[in-house]
Amino acid sequence: MISGINHITFSVKCLNISLQFYSDVLGFKPEVRWDKGAYLSSPGIWLCLSLGQAKPSRDYSHLAFSVNEGQFDHLKQQIVAAGYGIWQDNSSEGDSLYFLDPDGHKLEIHCGDLQQRLDSLKHNPYKGLTWYE
């Protein structure tokens, strides 16, 4: 049985640019670096950057990072100032910013958790919503 997410790996075309983005803009801590990759961390997250041909998703698939409500606006300003692009406006419960990394991978910062989202669905259900017990 799955017990959690072990690590996340992104293919990147320029390790220097991606390492700078994930550490300086998003606040990940660089742990190690080698010719074709790097490991970074943030509480509970192990991130691997792997040098290669980046082929970001063209669909809605994306990775969302949790952000403390008190830090959201500051981090949002940093991301927007970095200029990598916003790929969607927020239309769901909770503060969210949908943005691209230097290789075009779709990311999100979000305030809130699953329970808050489920509670909001009780008041504003999605079309065709089915609850499981």
PDB file of C-alpha atoms in Angstrom:
ATOM      1  CA  MET A   1       0.000   0.000   0.000  1.00  0.00           C
ATOM      2  CA  ILE A   2       1.260   3.518  -0.824  1.00  0.00           C
ATOM      3  CA  SER A   3       2.262   5.536   2.237  1.00  0.00           C
ATOM      4  CA  GLY A   4       3.148   8.885   0.665  1.00  0.00           C
ATOM      5  CA  ILE A   5       4.968  10.619  -2.155  1.00  0.00           C
ATOM      6  CA  ASN A   6       8.648   9.658  -2.177  1.00  0.00           C
ATOM      7  CA  HIS A   7      10.063  12.288  -4.524  1.00  0.00           C
ATOM      8  CA  ILE A   8       9.208  14.472  -7.500  1.00  0.00           C
ATOM      9  CA  THR A   9      11.441  14.650 -10.576  1.00  0.00           C
ATOM     10  CA  PHE A  10      11.340  17.273 -13.300  1.00  0.00           C
ATOM     11  CA  SER A  11      13.354  17.102 -16.502  1.00  0.00           C
ATOM     12  CA  VAL A  12      15.047  20.454 -17.051  1.00  0.00           C
ATOM     13  CA  LYS A  13      17.008  21.819 -19.996  1.00  0.00           C
ATOM     14  CA  CYS A  14      19.267  24.154 -17.962  1.00  0.00           C
ATOM     15  CA  LEU A  15      20.193  23.000 -14.489  1.00  0.00           C
ATOM     16  CA  ASN A  16      21.537  26.419 -13.414  1.00  0.00           C
ATOM     17  CA  ILE A  17      18.333  28.269 -14.304  1.00  0.00           C
ATOM     18  CA  SER A  18      16.043  25.657 -12.733  1.00  0.00           C
ATOM     19  CA  LEU A  19      18.157  25.357  -9.594  1.00  0.00           C
ATOM     20  CA  GLN A  20      18.041  29.120  -9.179  1.00  0.00           C
ATOM     21  CA  PHE A  21      14.258  29.230  -9.728  1.00  0.00           C
ATOM     22  CA  TYR A  22      13.420  26.443  -7.273  1.00  0.00           C
ATOM     23  CA  SER A  23      15.816  27.708  -4.598  1.00  0.00           C
ATOM     24  CA  ASP A  24      15.715  31.521  -4.950  1.00  0.00           C
ATOM     25  CA  VAL A  25      12.088  31.990  -6.015  1.00  0.00           C
ATOM     26  CA  LEU A  26      10.255  29.051  -4.401  1.00  0.00           C
ATOM     27  CA  GLY A  27      12.554  28.624  -1.401  1.00  0.00           C
ATOM     28  CA  PHE A  28      13.680  25.008  -1.814  1.00  0.00           C
ATOM     29  CA  LYS A  29      16.947  24.136  -0.080  1.00  0.00           C
ATOM     30  CA  PRO A  30      19.635  22.790  -2.428  1.00  0.00           C
ATOM     31  CA  GLU A  31      21.041  19.551  -0.983  1.00  0.00           C
ATOM     32  CA  VAL A  32      23.427  18.213  -3.666  1.00  0.00           C
ATOM     33  CA  ARG A  33      24.230  18.847  -7.301  1.00  0.00           C
ATOM     34  CA  TRP A  34      26.026  16.801  -9.949  1.00  0.00           C
ATOM     35  CA  ASP A  35      26.666  17.096 -13.699  1.00  0.00           C
ATOM     36  CA  LYS A  36      23.161  16.011 -14.711  1.00  0.00           C
ATOM     37  CA  GLY A  37      21.002  16.806 -11.723  1.00  0.00           C
ATOM     38  CA  ALA A  38      20.316  18.178  -8.286  1.00  0.00           C
ATOM     39  CA  TYR A  39      18.340  17.303  -5.165  1.00  0.00           C
ATOM     40  CA  LEU A  40      16.474  20.000  -3.298  1.00  0.00           C
ATOM     41  CA  SER A  41      14.200  19.861  -0.288  1.00  0.00           C
ATOM     42  CA  SER A  42      11.410  21.684   1.446  1.00  0.00           C
ATOM     43  CA  PRO A  43       9.654  20.311   4.550  1.00  0.00           C
ATOM     44  CA  GLY A  44       8.213  16.944   3.497  1.00  0.00           C
ATOM     45  CA  ILE A  45       9.313  17.298  -0.161  1.00  0.00           C
ATOM     46  CA  TRP A  46      12.259  15.733  -1.998  1.00  0.00           C
ATOM     47  CA  LEU A  47      12.648  17.358  -5.422  1.00  0.00           C
ATOM     48  CA  CYS A  48      14.970  16.097  -8.148  1.00  0.00           C
ATOM     49  CA  LEU A  49      15.958  18.209 -11.143  1.00  0.00           C
ATOM     50  CA  SER A  50      17.251  15.976 -13.940  1.00  0.00           C
ATOM     51  CA  LEU A  51      19.038  17.437 -16.947  1.00  0.00           C
ATOM     52  CA  GLY A  52      17.303  16.349 -20.135  1.00  0.00           C
ATOM     53  CA  GLN A  53      14.676  17.242 -22.680  1.00  0.00           C
ATOM     54  CA  ALA A  54      11.789  18.865 -20.809  1.00  0.00           C
ATOM     55  CA  LYS A  55       8.355  18.025 -22.239  1.00  0.00           C
ATOM     56  CA  PRO A  56       5.815  19.738 -19.967  1.00  0.00           C
ATOM     57  CA  SER A  57       2.219  18.600 -19.947  1.00  0.00           C
ATOM     58  CA  ARG A  58      -0.170  20.428 -22.274  1.00  0.00           C
ATOM     59  CA  ASP A  59      -3.243  19.376 -20.315  1.00  0.00           C
ATOM     60  CA  TYR A  60      -4.451  20.347 -16.834  1.00  0.00           C
ATOM     61  CA  SER A  61      -1.916  18.057 -15.088  1.00  0.00           C
ATOM     62  CA  HIS A  62       0.137  20.049 -12.596  1.00  0.00           C
ATOM     63  CA  LEU A  63       1.844  19.940  -9.216  1.00  0.00           C
ATOM     64  CA  ALA A  64       0.438  22.044  -6.371  1.00  0.00           C
ATOM     65  CA  PHE A  65       2.550  23.096  -3.393  1.00  0.00           C
ATOM     66  CA  SER A  66       0.974  23.991  -0.046  1.00  0.00           C
ATOM     67  CA  VAL A  67       1.635  27.504   1.202  1.00  0.00           C
ATOM     68  CA  ASN A  68       0.869  29.050   4.565  1.00  0.00           C
ATOM     69  CA  GLU A  69      -1.829  31.716   4.242  1.00  0.00           C
ATOM     70  CA  GLY A  70       0.472  34.325   5.813  1.00  0.00           C
ATOM     71  CA  GLN A  71       3.180  33.642   3.207  1.00  0.00           C
ATOM     72  CA  PHE A  72       0.972  33.385   0.119  1.00  0.00           C
ATOM     73  CA  ASP A  73       1.041  37.030  -1.014  1.00  0.00           C
ATOM     74  CA  HIS A  74       4.808  37.351  -0.574  1.00  0.00           C
ATOM     75  CA  LEU A  75       5.512  34.151  -2.523  1.00  0.00           C
ATOM     76  CA  LYS A  76       3.005  35.138  -5.200  1.00  0.00           C
ATOM     77  CA  GLN A  77       4.829  38.452  -5.682  1.00  0.00           C
ATOM     78  CA  GLN A  78       8.175  36.641  -6.001  1.00  0.00           C
ATOM     79  CA  ILE A  79       6.802  34.232  -8.605  1.00  0.00           C
ATOM     80  CA  VAL A  80       5.134  36.956 -10.664  1.00  0.00           C
ATOM     81  CA  ALA A  81       8.286  39.095 -10.506  1.00  0.00           C
ATOM     82  CA  ALA A  82      10.341  36.132 -11.804  1.00  0.00           C
ATOM     83  CA  GLY A  83       8.239  36.396 -14.979  1.00  0.00           C
ATOM     84  CA  TYR A  84       7.778  32.741 -15.931  1.00  0.00           C
ATOM     85  CA  GLY A  85       4.077  33.091 -16.720  1.00  0.00           C
ATOM     86  CA  ILE A  86       0.655  32.413 -15.293  1.00  0.00           C
ATOM     87  CA  TRP A  87      -1.175  29.541 -17.008  1.00  0.00           C
ATOM     88  CA  GLN A  88      -4.603  29.815 -15.391  1.00  0.00           C
ATOM     89  CA  ASP A  89      -6.667  32.095 -13.165  1.00  0.00           C
ATOM     90  CA  ASN A  90      -7.903  30.725  -9.850  1.00  0.00           C
ATOM     91  CA  SER A  91     -11.574  29.753  -9.808  1.00  0.00           C
ATOM     92  CA  SER A  92     -11.613  27.314  -6.879  1.00  0.00           C
ATOM     93  CA  GLU A  93     -11.838  27.626  -3.107  1.00  0.00           C
ATOM     94  CA  GLY A  94      -8.745  29.019  -1.392  1.00  0.00           C
ATOM     95  CA  ASP A  95      -5.951  31.232  -2.638  1.00  0.00           C
ATOM     96  CA  SER A  96      -4.076  29.722  -5.576  1.00  0.00           C
ATOM     97  CA  LEU A  97      -1.574  30.872  -8.151  1.00  0.00           C
ATOM     98  CA  TYR A  98      -1.039  28.759 -11.270  1.00  0.00           C
ATOM     99  CA  PHE A  99       2.385  29.424 -12.804  1.00  0.00           C
ATOM    100  CA  LEU A 100       5.087  27.907 -14.992  1.00  0.00           C
ATOM    101  CA  ASP A 101       8.643  26.987 -14.064  1.00  0.00           C
ATOM    102  CA  PRO A 102      11.538  27.871 -16.424  1.00  0.00           C
ATOM    103  CA  ASP A 103      10.845  24.747 -18.517  1.00  0.00           C
ATOM    104  CA  GLY A 104       7.093  25.273 -18.719  1.00  0.00           C
ATOM    105  CA  HIS A 105       6.105  22.667 -16.099  1.00  0.00           C
ATOM    106  CA  LYS A 106       2.733  23.626 -14.635  1.00  0.00           C
ATOM    107  CA  LEU A 107       2.847  24.437 -10.938  1.00  0.00           C
ATOM    108  CA  GLU A 108       0.503  25.893  -8.353  1.00  0.00           C
ATOM    109  CA  ILE A 109       0.812  27.320  -4.877  1.00  0.00           C
ATOM    110  CA  HIS A 110      -2.340  26.779  -2.841  1.00  0.00           C
ATOM    111  CA  CYS A 111      -3.644  27.702   0.600  1.00  0.00           C
ATOM    112  CA  GLY A 112      -5.877  25.011   2.011  1.00  0.00           C
ATOM    113  CA  ASP A 113      -6.146  21.255   2.211  1.00  0.00           C
ATOM    114  CA  LEU A 114      -8.379  18.413   1.067  1.00  0.00           C
ATOM    115  CA  GLN A 115     -10.789  18.791   3.990  1.00  0.00           C
ATOM    116  CA  GLN A 116     -11.349  22.465   3.215  1.00  0.00           C
ATOM    117  CA  ARG A 117     -12.023  21.587  -0.438  1.00  0.00           C
ATOM    118  CA  LEU A 118     -14.504  18.846   0.568  1.00  0.00           C
ATOM    119  CA  ASP A 119     -16.269  21.244   2.939  1.00  0.00           C
ATOM    120  CA  SER A 120     -16.603  23.799   0.131  1.00  0.00           C
ATOM    121  CA  LEU A 121     -18.133  21.131  -2.130  1.00  0.00           C
ATOM    122  CA  LYS A 122     -20.963  20.673   0.378  1.00  0.00           C
ATOM    123  CA  HIS A 123     -22.000  24.259  -0.378  1.00  0.00           C
ATOM    124  CA  ASN A 124     -20.956  24.478  -4.045  1.00  0.00           C
ATOM    125  CA  PRO A 125     -20.936  20.966  -5.542  1.00  0.00           C
ATOM    126  CA  TYR A 126     -19.358  20.253  -8.920  1.00  0.00           C
ATOM    127  CA  LYS A 127     -21.753  19.126 -11.648  1.00  0.00           C
ATOM    128  CA  GLY A 128     -22.282  15.343 -11.339  1.00  0.00           C
ATOM    129  CA  LEU A 129     -20.589  15.177  -7.908  1.00  0.00           C
ATOM    130  CA  THR A 130     -20.761  11.755  -6.187  1.00  0.00           C
ATOM    131  CA  TRP A 131     -19.762  11.320  -2.535  1.00  0.00           C
ATOM    132  CA  TYR A 132     -18.090   8.066  -1.448  1.00  0.00           C
ATOM    133  CA  GLU A 133     -18.486   6.788   2.081  1.00  0.00           C
TER     134      GLU A 133
END
